[in-house]
Short mmCIF file of C-alpha atoms and ligand atoms in Angstrom, two decimals:
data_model
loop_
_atom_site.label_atom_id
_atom_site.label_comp_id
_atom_site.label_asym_id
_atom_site.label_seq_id
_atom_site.Cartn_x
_atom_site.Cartn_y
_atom_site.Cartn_z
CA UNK N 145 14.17 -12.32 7.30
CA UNK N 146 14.36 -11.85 3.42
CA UNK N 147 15.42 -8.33 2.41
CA UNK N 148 12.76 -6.98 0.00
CA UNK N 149 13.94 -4.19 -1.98
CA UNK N 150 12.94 -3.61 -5.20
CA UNK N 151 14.57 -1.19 -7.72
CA UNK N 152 11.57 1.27 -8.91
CA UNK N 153 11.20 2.08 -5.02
CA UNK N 154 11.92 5.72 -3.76
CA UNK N 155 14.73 6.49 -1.58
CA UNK N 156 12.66 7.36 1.48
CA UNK N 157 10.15 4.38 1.60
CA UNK N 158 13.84 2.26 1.50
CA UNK N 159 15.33 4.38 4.63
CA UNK N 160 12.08 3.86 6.10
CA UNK N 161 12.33 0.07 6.09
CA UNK N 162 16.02 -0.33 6.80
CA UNK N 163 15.16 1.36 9.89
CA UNK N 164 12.37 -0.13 11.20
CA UNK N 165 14.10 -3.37 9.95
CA UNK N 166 16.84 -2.68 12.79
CA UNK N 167 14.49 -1.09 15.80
CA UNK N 168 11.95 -4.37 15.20
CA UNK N 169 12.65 -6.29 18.30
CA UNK N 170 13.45 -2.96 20.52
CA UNK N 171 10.01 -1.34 19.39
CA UNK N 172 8.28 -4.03 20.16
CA UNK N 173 9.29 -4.99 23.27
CA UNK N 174 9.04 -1.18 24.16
CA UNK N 175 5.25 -0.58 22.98
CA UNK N 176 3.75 -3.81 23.18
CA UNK N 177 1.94 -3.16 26.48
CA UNK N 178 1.39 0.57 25.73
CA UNK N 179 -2.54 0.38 24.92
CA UNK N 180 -2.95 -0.64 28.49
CA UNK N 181 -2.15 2.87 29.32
CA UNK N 182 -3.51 5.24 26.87
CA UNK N 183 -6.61 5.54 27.17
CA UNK N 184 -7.77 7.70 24.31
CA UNK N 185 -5.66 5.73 21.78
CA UNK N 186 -8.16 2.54 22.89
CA UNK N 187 -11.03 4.56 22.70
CA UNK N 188 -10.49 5.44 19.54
CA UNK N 189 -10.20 2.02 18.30
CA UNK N 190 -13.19 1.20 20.19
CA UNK N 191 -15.08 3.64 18.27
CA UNK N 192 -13.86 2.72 15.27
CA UNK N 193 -13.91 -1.27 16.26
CA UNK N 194 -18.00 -0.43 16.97
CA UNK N 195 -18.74 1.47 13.93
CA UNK N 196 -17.37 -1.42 11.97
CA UNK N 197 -19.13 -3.83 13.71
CA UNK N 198 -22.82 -2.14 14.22
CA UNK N 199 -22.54 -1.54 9.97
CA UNK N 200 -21.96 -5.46 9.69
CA UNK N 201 -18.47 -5.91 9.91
CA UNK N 202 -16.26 -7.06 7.35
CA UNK N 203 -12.14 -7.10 6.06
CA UNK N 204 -9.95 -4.87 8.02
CA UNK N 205 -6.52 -4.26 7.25
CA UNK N 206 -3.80 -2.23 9.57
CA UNK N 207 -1.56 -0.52 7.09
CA UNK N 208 2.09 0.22 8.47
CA UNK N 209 0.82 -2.08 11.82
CA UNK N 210 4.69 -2.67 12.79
CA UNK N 211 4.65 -5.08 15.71
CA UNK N 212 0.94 -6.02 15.58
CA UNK N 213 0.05 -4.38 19.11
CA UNK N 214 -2.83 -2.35 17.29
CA UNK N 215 -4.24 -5.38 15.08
CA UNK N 216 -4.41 -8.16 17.64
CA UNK N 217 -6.27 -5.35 20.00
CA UNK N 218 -8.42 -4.47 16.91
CA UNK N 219 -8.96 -8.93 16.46
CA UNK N 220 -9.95 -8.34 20.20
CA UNK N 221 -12.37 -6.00 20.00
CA UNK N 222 -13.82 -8.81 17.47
CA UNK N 223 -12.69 -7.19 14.11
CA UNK N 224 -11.26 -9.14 11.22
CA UNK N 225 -7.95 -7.74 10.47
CA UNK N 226 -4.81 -8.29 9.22
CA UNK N 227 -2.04 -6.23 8.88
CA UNK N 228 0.74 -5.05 6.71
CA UNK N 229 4.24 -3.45 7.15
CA UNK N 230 6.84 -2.25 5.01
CA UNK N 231 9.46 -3.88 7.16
CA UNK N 232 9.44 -7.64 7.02
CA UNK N 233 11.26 -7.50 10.21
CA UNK N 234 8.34 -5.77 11.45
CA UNK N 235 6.26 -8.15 10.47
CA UNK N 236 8.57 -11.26 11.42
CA UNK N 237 7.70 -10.11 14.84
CA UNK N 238 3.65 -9.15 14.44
CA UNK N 239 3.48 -13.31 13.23
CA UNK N 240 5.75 -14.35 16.17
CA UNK N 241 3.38 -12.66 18.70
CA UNK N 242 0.33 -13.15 17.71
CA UNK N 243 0.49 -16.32 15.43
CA UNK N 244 -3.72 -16.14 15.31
CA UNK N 245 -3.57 -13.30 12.79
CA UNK N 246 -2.89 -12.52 9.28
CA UNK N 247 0.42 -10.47 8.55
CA UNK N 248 1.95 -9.12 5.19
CA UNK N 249 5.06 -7.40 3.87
CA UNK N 250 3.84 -4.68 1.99
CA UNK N 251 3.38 -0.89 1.52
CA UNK N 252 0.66 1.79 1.84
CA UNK N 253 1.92 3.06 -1.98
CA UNK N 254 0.64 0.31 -3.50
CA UNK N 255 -1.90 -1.89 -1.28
CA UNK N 256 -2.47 -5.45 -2.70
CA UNK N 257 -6.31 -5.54 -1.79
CA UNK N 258 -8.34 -5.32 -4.54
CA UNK N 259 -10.76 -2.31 -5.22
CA UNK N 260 -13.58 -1.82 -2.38
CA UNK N 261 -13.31 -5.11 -0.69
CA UNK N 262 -12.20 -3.44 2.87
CA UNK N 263 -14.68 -2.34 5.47
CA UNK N 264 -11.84 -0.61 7.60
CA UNK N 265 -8.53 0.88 7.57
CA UNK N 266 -6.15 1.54 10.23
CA UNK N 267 -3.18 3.76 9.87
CA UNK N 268 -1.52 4.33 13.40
CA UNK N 269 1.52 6.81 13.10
CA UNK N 270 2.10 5.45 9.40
CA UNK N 271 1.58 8.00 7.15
CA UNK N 272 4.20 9.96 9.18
CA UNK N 273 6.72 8.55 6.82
CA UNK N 274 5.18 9.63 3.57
CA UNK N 275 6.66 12.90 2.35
CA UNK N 276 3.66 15.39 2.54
CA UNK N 277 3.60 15.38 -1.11
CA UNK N 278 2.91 11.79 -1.66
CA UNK N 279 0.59 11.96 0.70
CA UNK N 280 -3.28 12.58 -1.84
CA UNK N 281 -1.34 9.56 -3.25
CA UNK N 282 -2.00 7.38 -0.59
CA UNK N 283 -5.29 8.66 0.37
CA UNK N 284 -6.25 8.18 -2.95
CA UNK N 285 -4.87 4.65 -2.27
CA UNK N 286 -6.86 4.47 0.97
CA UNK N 287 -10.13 5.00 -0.96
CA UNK N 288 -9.65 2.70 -4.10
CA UNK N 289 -9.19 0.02 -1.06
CA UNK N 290 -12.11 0.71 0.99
CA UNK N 291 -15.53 -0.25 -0.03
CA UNK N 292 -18.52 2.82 0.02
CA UNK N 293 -18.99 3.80 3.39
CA UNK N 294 -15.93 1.81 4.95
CA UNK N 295 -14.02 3.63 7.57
CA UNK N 296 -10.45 4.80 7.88
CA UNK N 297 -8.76 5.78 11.29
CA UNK N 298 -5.25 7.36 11.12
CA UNK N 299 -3.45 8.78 14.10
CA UNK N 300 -0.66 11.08 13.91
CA UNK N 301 1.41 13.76 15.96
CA UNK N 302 0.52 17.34 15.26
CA UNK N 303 2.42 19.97 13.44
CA UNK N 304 3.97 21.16 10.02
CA UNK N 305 7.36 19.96 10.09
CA UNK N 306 9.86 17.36 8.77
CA UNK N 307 11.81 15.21 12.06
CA UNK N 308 14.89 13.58 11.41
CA UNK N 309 16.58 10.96 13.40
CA UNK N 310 19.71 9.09 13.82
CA UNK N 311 18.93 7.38 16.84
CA UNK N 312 15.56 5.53 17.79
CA UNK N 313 14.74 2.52 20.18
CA UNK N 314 18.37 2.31 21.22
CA UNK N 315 19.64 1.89 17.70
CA UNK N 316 21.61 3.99 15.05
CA UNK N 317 19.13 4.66 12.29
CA UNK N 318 18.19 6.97 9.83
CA UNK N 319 15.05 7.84 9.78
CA UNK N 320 12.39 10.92 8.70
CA UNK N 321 8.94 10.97 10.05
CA UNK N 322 6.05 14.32 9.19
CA UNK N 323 4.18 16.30 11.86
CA UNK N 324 1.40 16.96 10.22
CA UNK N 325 -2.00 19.75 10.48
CA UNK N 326 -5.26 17.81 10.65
CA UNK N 327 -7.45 20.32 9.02
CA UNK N 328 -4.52 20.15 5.94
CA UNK N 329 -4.85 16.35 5.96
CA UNK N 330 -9.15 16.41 6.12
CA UNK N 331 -8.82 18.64 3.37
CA UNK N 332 -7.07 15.88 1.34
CA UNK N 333 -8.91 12.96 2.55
CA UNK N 334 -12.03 15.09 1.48
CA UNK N 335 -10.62 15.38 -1.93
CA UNK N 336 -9.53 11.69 -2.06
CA UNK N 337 -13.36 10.91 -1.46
CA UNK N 338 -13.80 10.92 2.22
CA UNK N 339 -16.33 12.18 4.86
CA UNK N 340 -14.31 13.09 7.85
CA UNK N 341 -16.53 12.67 10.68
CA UNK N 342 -14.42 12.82 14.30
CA UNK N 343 -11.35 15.22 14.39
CA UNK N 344 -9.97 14.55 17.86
CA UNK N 345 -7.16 16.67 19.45
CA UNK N 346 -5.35 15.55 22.65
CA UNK N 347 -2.21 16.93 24.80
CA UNK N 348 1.05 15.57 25.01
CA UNK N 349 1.71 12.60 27.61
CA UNK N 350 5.26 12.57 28.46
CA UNK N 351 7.20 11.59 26.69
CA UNK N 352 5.23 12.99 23.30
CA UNK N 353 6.15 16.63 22.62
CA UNK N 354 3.06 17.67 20.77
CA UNK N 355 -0.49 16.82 20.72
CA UNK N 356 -1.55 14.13 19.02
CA UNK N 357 -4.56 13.63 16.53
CA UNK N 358 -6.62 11.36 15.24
CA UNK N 359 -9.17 10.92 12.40
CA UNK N 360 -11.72 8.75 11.33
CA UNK N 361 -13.12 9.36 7.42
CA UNK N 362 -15.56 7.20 5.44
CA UNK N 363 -15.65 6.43 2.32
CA UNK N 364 -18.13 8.29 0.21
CA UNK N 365 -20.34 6.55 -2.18
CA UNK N 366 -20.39 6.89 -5.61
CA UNK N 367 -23.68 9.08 -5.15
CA UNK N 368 -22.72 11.08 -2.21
CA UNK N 369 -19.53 11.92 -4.44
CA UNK N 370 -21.98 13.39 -6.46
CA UNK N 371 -23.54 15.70 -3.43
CA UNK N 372 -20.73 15.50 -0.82
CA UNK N 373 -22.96 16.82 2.09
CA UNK N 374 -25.29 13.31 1.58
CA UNK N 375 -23.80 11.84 3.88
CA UNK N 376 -24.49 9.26 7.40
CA UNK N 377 -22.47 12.20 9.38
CA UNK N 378 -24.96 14.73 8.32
CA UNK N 379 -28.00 12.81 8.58
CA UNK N 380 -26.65 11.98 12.61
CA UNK N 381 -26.10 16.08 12.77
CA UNK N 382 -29.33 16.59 11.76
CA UNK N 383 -31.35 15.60 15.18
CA UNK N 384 -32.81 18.45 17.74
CA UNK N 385 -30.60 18.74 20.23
CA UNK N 386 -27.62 18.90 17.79
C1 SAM X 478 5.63 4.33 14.34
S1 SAM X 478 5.46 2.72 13.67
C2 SAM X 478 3.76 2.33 14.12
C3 SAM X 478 3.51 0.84 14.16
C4 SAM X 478 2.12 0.43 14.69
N1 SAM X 478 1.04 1.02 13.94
C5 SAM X 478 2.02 0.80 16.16
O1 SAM X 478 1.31 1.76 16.49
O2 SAM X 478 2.69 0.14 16.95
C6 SAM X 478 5.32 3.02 11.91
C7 SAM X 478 5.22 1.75 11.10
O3 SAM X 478 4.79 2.10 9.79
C8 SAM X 478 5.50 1.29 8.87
N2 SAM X 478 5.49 1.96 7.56
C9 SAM X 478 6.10 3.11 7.23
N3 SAM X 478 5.88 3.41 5.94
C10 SAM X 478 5.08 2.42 5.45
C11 SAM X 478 4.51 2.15 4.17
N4 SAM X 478 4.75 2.95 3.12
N5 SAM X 478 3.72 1.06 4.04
C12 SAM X 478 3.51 0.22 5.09
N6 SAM X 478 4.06 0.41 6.31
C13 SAM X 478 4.83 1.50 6.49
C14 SAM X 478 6.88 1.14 9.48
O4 SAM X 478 7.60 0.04 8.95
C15 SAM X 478 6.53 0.99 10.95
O5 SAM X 478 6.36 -0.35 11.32
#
């Protein structure tokens, strides 16, 4: 596995691939069966897989997709994805699995796809590595990506609060993740040029510590940026038993 560093890069986004760089092949062996038994994460992506679909499909890409578990269940749920990681060890392991799919080395700072040409994004427990601060940054990254009215999902563990650790999957590592407040992070991808439309709150399963939450957002057109309530959510709201 080539060792892609390159010398305009933060210090953070570096720890964050020398870790997951050494925890590749632990992670995922550890989560690559884990859909099977969470059922809310796979009905998320089965909302989000059918929303895609029933507005006529298109490019998806997994950003931060580690192991693949999440694309090749998104490919199954007849999407066309790809993914990207930060770590190419990460990703060394995503093409060994599931040789099918599309996987690339790269980072949610600075996404190679060129402006609107995504119908979907995917960011499962990603952005928890981007300092809170960056973070409009890479929304505002999300949206140049995604064409008008393309979706973005992002799941992420609950709270205000900076983790670090210095042991994970059985190795030594050193490594900072973000709990982070959903209404804090609609706000931004409502600024960035969102719609969120499903805010979805669930308990702990052993062994998480804190509720988990997930959120799907599309992307505004030009027009509804113009009148932000214009949009498909509020049109859906709008029925009589609503
Ligand atoms: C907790 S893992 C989740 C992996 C996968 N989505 C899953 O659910 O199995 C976080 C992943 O995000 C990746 N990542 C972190 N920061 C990233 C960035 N700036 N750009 C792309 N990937 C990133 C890490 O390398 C790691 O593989």
């Amino acid at each position: 596995v080539a060792i892609v560093r390159r010398v305009d890069e933060p210090d953070w986004l570096i720890e964050t691939r020398t870790a997951y760089d050494t925890v590749a092949q632990s992670y995922a062996e550890m989560l690559r069966d884990a859909l099977a038994t969470s059922p809310w994460d796979r009905a998320m992506l089965a909302g989000f897989a059918e929303s895609i679909t029933t507005a006529g499909g298109g490019a998806v890409v997994e950003v931060g997709c580690g192991p693949g578990r999440v694309s090749a269940h998104l490919h199954d749920l007849g999407l066309d994805v790809r993914g990207v990681d930060l770590s190419p060890a990460m990703i060394a392991s995503a093409r060994a699995a599931y040789p099918h799919l599309g996987f690339d080395v790269g980072s949610m700072t600075g996404m190679k796809a060129d402006p609107a040409s995504l119908a979907g994004l995917v960011a499962w427990y990603s952005i928890i590595h981007i300092p809170p601060p960056r973070q409009p940054e890479v929304f505002a990254e999300f949206a140049r990506v995604l064409r008008p009215g393309g979706l973005l999902l992002l799941a992420f563990q609950v709270g205000d609060e900076r983790r670090h650790i210095t042991e994970g999957y059985g190795h030594p590592v050193t490594l900072s993740s973000y709990r982070l407040p959903p209404e804090r992070i609609a706000d931004q991808l409502t600024a960035a040029g969102f719609t969120v439309e499903v805010r979805t709150l669930r308990e702990p399963v052993d062994p998480e510590k804190v509720p988990q939450a997930y959120l799907l957002a599309q992307r505004r057109t030009s027009e509804d940026l113009r009148h932000p309530s214009a949009t498909i959510g509020c049109a859906i709201g709008d029925g009589p038993l609503t």
